[in-house]
GROMACS .gro file of C-alpha atoms in nm:
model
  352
    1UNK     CA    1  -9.930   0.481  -1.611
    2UNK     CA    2  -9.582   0.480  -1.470
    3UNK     CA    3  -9.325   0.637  -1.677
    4UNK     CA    4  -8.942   0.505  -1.627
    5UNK     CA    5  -8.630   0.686  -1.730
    6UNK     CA    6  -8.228   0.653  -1.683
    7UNK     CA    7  -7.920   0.827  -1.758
    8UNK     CA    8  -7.626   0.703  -1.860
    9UNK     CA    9  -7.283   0.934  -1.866
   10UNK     CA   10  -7.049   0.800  -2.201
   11UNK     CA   11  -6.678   0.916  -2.198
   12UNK     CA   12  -6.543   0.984  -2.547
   13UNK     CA   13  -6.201   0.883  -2.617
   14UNK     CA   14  -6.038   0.997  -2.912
   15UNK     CA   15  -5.801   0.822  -3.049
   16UNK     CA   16  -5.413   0.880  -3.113
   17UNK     CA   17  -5.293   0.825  -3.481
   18UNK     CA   18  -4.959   1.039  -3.461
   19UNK     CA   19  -4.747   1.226  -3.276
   20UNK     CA   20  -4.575   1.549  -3.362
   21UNK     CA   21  -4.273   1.686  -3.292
   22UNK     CA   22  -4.275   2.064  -3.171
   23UNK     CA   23  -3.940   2.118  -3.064
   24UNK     CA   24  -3.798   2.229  -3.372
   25UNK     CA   25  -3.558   1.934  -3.440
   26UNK     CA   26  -3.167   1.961  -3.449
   27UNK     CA   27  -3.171   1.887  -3.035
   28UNK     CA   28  -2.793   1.943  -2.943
   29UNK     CA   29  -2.626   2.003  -2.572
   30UNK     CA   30  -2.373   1.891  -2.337
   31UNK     CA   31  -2.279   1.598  -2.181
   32UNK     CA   32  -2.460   1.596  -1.816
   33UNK     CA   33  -2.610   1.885  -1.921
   34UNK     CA   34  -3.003   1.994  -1.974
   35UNK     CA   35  -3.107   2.083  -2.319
   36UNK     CA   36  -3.145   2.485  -2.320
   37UNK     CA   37  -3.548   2.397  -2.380
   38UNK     CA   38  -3.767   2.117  -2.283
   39UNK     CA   39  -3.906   1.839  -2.557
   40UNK     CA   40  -4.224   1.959  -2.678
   41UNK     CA   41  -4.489   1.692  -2.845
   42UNK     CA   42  -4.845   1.693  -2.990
   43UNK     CA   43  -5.118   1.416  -2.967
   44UNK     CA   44  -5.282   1.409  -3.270
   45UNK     CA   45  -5.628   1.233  -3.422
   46UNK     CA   46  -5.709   1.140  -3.804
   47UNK     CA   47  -5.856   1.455  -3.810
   48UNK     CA   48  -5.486   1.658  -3.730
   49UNK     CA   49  -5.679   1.786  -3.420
   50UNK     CA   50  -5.514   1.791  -3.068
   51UNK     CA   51  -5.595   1.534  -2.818
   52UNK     CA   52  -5.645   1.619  -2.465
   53UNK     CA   53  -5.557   1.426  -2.132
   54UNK     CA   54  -5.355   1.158  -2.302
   55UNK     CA   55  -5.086   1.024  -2.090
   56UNK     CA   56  -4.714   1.034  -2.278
   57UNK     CA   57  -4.391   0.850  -2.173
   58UNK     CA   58  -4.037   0.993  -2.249
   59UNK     CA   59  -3.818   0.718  -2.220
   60UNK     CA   60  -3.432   0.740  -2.271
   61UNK     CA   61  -3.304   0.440  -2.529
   62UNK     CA   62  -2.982   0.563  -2.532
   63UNK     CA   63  -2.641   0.817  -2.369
   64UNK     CA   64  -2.783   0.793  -2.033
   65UNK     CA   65  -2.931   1.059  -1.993
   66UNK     CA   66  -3.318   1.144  -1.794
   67UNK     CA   67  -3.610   1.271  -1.909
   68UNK     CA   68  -3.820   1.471  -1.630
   69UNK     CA   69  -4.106   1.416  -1.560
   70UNK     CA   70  -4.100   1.036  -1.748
   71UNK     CA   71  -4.433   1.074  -1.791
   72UNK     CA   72  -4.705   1.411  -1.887
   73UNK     CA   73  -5.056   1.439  -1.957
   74UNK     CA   74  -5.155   1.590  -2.267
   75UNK     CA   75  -5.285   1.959  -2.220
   76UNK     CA   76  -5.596   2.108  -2.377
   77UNK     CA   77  -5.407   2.110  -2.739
   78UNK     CA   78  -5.294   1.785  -2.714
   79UNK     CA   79  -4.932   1.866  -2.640
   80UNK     CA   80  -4.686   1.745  -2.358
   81UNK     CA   81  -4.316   1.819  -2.247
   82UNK     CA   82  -4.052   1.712  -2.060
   83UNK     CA   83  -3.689   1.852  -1.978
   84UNK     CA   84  -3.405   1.590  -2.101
   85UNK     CA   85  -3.083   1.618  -1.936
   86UNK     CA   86  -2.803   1.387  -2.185
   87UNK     CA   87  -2.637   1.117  -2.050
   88UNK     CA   88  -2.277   1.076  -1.988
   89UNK     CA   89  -2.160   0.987  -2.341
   90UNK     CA   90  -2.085   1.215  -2.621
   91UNK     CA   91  -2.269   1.163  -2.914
   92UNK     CA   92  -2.605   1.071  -3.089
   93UNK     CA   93  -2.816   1.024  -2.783
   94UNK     CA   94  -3.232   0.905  -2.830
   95UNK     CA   95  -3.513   0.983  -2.649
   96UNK     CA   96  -3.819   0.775  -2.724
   97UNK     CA   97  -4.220   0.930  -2.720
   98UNK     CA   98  -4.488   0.682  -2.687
   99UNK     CA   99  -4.820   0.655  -2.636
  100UNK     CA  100  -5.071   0.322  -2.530
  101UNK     CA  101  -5.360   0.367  -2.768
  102UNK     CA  102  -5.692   0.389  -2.535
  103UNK     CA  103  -5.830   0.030  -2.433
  104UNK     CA  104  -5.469  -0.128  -2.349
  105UNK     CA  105  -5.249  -0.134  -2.020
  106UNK     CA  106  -4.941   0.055  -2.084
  107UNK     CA  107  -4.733   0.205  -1.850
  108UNK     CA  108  -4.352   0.354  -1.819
  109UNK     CA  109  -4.167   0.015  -1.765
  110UNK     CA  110  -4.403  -0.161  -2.043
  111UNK     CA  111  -4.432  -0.108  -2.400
  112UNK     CA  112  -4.662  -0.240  -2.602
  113UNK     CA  113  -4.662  -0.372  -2.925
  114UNK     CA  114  -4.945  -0.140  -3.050
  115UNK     CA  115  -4.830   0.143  -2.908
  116UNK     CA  116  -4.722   0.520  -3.086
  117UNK     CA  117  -4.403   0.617  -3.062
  118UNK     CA  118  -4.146   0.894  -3.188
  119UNK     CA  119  -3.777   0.871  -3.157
  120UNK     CA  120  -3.623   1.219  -3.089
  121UNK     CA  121  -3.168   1.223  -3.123
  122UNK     CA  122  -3.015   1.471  -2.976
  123UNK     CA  123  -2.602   1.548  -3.069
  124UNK     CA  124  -2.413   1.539  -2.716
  125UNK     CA  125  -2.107   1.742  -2.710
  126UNK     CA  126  -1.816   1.637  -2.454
  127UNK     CA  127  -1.785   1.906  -2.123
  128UNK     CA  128  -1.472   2.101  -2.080
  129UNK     CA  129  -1.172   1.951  -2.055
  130UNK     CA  130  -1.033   1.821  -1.707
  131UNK     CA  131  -0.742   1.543  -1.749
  132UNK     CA  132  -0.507   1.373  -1.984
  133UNK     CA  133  -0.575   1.003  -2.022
  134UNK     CA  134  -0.290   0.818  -2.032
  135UNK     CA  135  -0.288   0.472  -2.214
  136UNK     CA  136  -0.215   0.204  -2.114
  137UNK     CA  137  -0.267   0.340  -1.754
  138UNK     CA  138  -0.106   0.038  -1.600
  139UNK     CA  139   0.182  -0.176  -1.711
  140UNK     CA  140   0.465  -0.402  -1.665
  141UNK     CA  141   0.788  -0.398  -1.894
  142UNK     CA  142   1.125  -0.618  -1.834
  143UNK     CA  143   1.396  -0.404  -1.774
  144UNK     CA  144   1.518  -0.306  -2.134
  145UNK     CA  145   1.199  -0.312  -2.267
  146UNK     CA  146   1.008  -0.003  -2.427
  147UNK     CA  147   0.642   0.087  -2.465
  148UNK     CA  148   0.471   0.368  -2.621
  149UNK     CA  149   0.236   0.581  -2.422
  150UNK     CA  150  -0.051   0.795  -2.502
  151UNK     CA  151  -0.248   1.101  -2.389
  152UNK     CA  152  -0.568   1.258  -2.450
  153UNK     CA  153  -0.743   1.545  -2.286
  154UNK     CA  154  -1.099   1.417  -2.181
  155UNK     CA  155  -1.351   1.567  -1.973
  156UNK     CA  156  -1.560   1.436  -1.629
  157UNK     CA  157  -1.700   1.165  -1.857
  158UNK     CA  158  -1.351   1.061  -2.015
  159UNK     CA  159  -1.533   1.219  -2.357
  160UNK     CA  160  -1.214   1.327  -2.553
  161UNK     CA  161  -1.263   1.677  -2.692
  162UNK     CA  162  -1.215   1.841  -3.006
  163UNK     CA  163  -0.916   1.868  -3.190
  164UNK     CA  164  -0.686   1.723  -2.968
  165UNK     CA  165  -0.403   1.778  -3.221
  166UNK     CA  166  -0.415   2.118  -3.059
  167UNK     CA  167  -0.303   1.997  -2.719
  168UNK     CA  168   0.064   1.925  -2.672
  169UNK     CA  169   0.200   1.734  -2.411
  170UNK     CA  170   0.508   1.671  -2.247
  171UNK     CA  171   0.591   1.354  -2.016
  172UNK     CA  172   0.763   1.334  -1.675
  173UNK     CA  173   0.898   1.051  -1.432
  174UNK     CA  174   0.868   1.019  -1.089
  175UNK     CA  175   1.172   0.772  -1.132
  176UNK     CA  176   1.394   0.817  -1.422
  177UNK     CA  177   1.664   0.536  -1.301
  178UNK     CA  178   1.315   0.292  -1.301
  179UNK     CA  179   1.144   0.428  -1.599
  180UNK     CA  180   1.257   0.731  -1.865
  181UNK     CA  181   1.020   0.881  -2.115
  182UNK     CA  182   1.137   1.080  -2.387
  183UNK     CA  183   0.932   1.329  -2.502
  184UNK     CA  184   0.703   1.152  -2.730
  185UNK     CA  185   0.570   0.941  -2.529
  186UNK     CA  186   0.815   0.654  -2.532
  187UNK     CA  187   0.863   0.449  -2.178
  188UNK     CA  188   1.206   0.266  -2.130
  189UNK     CA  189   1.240   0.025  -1.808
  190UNK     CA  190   1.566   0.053  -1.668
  191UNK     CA  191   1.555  -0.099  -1.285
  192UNK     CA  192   1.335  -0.285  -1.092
  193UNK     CA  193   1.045  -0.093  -0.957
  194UNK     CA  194   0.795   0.119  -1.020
  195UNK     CA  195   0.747   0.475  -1.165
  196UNK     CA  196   0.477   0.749  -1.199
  197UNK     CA  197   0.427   0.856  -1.608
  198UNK     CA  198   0.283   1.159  -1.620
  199UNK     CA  199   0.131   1.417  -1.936
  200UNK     CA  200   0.112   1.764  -1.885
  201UNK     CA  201  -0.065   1.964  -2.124
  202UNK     CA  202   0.208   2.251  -2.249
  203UNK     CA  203   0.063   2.635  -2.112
  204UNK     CA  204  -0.159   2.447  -1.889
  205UNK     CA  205  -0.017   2.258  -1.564
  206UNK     CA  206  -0.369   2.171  -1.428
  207UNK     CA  207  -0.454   1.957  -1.725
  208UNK     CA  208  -0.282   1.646  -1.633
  209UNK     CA  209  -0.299   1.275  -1.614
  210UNK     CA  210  -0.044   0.962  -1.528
  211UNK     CA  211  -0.038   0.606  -1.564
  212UNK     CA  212   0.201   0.381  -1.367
  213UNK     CA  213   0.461   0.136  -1.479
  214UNK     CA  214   0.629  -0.159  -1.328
  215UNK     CA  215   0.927  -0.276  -1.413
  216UNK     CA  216   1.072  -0.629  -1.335
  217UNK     CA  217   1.420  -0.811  -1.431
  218UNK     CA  218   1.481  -0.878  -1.797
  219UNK     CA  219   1.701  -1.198  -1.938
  220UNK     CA  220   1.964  -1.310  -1.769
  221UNK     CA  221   2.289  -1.152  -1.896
  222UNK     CA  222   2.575  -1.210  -1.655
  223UNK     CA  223   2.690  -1.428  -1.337
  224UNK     CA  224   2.908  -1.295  -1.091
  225UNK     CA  225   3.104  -1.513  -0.753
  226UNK     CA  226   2.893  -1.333  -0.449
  227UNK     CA  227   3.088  -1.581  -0.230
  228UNK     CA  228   3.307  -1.890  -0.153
  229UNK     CA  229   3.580  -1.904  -0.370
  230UNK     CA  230   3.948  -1.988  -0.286
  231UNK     CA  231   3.825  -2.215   0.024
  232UNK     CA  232   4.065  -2.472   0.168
  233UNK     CA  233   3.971  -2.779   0.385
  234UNK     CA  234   4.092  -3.152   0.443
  235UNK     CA  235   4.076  -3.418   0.201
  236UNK     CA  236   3.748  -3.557   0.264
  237UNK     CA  237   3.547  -3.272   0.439
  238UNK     CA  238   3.308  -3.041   0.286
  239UNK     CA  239   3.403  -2.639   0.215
  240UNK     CA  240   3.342  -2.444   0.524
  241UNK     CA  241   3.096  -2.217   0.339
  242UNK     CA  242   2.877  -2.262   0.001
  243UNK     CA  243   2.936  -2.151  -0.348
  244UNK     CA  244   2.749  -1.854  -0.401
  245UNK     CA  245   2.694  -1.678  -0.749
  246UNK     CA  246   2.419  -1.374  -0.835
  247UNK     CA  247   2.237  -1.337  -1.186
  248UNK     CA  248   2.211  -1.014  -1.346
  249UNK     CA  249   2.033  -0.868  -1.630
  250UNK     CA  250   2.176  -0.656  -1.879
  251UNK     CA  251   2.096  -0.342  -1.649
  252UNK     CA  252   2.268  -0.494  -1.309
  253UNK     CA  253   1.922  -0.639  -1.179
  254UNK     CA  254   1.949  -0.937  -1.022
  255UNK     CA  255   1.653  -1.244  -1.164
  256UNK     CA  256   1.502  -1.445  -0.963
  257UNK     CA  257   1.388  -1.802  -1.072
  258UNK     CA  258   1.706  -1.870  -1.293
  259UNK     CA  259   1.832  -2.238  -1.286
  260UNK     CA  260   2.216  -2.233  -1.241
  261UNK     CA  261   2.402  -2.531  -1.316
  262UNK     CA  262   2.756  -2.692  -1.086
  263UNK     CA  263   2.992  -2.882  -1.206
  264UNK     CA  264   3.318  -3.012  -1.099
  265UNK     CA  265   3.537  -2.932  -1.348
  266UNK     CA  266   3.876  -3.000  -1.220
  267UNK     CA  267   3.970  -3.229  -0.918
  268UNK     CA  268   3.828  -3.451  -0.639
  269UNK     CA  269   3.472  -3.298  -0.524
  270UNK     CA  270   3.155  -3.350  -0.547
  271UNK     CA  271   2.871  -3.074  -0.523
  272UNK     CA  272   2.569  -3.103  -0.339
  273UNK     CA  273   2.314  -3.059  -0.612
  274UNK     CA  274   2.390  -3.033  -1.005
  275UNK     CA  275   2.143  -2.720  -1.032
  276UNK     CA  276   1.967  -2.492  -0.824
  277UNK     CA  277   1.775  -2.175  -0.842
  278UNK     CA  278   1.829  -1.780  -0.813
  279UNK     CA  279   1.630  -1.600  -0.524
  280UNK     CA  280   1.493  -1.303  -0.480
  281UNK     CA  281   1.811  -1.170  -0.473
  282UNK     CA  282   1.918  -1.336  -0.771
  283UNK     CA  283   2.137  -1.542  -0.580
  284UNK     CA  284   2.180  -1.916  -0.580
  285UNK     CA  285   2.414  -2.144  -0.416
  286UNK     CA  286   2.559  -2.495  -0.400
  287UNK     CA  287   2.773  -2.670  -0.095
  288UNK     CA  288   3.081  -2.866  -0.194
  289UNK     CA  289   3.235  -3.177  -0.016
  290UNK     CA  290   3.598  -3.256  -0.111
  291UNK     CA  291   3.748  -3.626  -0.218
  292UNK     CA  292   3.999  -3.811  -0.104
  293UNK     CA  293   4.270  -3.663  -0.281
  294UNK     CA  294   4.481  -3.356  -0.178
  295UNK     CA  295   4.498  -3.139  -0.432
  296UNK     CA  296   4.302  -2.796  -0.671
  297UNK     CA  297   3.942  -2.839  -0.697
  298UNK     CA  298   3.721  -2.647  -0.956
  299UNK     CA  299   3.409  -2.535  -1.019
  300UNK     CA  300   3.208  -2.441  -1.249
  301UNK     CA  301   2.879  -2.249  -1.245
  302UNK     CA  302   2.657  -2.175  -1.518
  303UNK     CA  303   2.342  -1.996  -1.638
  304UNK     CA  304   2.178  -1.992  -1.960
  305UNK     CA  305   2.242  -1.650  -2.132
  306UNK     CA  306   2.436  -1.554  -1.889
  307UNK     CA  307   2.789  -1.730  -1.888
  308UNK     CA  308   2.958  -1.903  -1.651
  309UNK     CA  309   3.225  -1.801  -1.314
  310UNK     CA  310   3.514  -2.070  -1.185
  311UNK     CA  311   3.548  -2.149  -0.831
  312UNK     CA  312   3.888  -2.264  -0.694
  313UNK     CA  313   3.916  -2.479  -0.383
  314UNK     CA  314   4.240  -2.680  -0.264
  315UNK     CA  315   4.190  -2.992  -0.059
  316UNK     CA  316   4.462  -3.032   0.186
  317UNK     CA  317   4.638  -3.394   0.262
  318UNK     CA  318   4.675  -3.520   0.631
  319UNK     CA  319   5.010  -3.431   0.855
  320UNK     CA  320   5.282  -3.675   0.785
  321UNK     CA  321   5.401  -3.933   1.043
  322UNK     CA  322   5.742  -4.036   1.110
  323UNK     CA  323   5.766  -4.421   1.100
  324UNK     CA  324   6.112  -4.434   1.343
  325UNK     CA  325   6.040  -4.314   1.685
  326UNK     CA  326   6.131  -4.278   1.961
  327UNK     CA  327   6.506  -4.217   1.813
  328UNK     CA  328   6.818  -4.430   1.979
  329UNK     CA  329   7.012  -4.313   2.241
  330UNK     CA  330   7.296  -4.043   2.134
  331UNK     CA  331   7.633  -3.925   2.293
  332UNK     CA  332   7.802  -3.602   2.275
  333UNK     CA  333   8.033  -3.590   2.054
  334UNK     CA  334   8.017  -3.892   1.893
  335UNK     CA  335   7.909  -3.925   1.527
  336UNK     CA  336   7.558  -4.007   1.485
  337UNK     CA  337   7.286  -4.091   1.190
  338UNK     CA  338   6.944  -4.251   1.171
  339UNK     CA  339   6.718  -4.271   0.875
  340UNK     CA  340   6.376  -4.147   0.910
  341UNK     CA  341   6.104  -4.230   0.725
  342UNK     CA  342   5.813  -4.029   0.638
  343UNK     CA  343   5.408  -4.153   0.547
  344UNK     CA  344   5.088  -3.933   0.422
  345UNK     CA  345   5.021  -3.611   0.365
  346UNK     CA  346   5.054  -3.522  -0.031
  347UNK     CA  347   5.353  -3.651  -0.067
  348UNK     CA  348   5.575  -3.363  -0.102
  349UNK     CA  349   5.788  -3.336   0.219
  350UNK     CA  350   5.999  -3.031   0.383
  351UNK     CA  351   6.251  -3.172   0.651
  352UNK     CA  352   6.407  -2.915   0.914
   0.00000   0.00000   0.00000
């Protein structure tokens, strides 16, 4: 009789039903920083016994931070750890434990919807303080306009720290005739540019931010004659040179973009367009061609909100011409008289 046998090897694998939390609770660090211990967990069965060689993930759900390694086997007594550095963001910061119970794929990218898990918070604290950030950083005002700016010590992260009342701060200019700040914080535009706005912590120059501001013309406010008045030309023939006028705002800057209007207002003339705009420079101009008539010509130009400048011109009337000529024959001596008779010009004659 032959006799058969076999062997067979059967793995036991216990199963998960909790997971405990050794660490000791009331986590708390540093931004950036590594908590002063690692995270300490236990596998447990039903039975409250440890469970060996059980793979754990730590995965981060929220701050930022890392957890290293992301993933431990369970030891002899069925616990694991890992070292979590906190994220960038001061705060409540989590750290999720989980566990695939035995029989399903799980892995570090995938959890599953049977799977154990223990959220862990930790309190991040900001770092030490490095700068002042200044709000808004970047802005544009009209000239005349204010703004009010603000400053608060932060650290690496831009995590304000505690009790900023504590830290007082007083502002500079690069450019006071662009931009002044008074002490509180409040930003006046003055001329067209742009200006550095910097807070220095008081007792302590190296703790220091700026923002920038830009300033650009305000309303319109006054027009001035740049050039062209009190031209002269012939009845009939343009000025030699254009009407020029420059818009200002109320702090001598000129504005750009500002329709100015022309208008004859006294006189023969015409002008070459009824309205034209301001430059760059806040200059705009107009050409003028004179009538028929001898005589004062006006002009008027005008900007909204800003008033209005008079031109004078004078047209000039053609040379007169004698109607007798040549003149008769004359002896010495001998009485003499011819009337002579004058055409053109304005009308107004000198004889000599």
């Amino acid at each position: 009789v032959q006799s058969l046998s076999a062997s067979a090897q059967i793995e036991v694998v216990q199963e998960v039903t909790d997971i405990l939390d050794l660490t000791g609770g009331n986590l708390a660090g540093t931004v950036g920083q590594a908590l002063a211990g690692p995270v300490r967990v236990q596998l447990t069965n039903s039975s409250g016994d440890g469970v060996a060689g059980a793979p754990v993930f730590f995965e981060v759900l929220s701050g930022g931070g890392s957890a290293s390694p992301p993933q431990a086997q369970t030891g002899a007594d069925g616990t694991a750890t890992t070292n979590w550095t906190l994220g960038p963001v001061a705060g409540v910061q989590e750290l999720r434990v989980r566990v695939t119970p035995p029989g399903l794929q799980g892995s570090a990218a995938n959890a599953g919807a049977n799977d154990i898990a223990l959220i862990l918070t930790a309190q991040a604290a900001a770092a030490a303080p490095v700068t002042v950030r200044v709000e808004p950083a970047d802005q544009t005002l009209a000239a005349g306009a204010t703004a009010n700016l603000t400053g608060e010590v932060v650290d690496e992260f831009g995590n304000p720290g505690p009790d900023q009342a504590s830290y007082l701060l007083a502002w500079s200019s690069s450019d006071p005739d662009v931009a002044a700040i008074s002490p509180d914080g409040v930003v006046q535009a003055l001329t067209v540019g742009s200006a550095e706005l910097t807070a220095t912590v008081q007792g302590n120059g190296s703790l220091q931010g700026s923002g920038t501001v830009t300033v650009i013309p305000g309303p319109a406010r006054s027009i001035a004659i740049v050039s062209g008045d009190n031209q002269s030309a012939p009845a009939g023939d343009p000025l030699p040179a254009p009407l020029v006028v420059q818009v200002r705002d109320g702090f001598e800057n000129p504005v750009p973009g500002i329709p100015v209007s022309w208008a004859i207002t006294s006189g023969d003339a015409s002008v070459g367009q009824a309205t034209t705009d301001t430059d760059g420079e806040g200059q705009a101009g107009v050409t003028v061609t004179l009538g028929d008539n001898a005589g004062l010509v006006e002009v008027t130009a005008s900007a909204e909100g800003a008033g209005s400048v008079l031109f004078r011109a004078s047209a000039e009337g053609s040379l007169a011409i004698l109607t007798d000529s040549p003149l008769p024959m004359a002896a010495v001596g001998v009485p003499y008289s011819v009337t002579l008779t004058a055409a053109g010009g304005d009308g107004t004659y000198q004889w000599s």
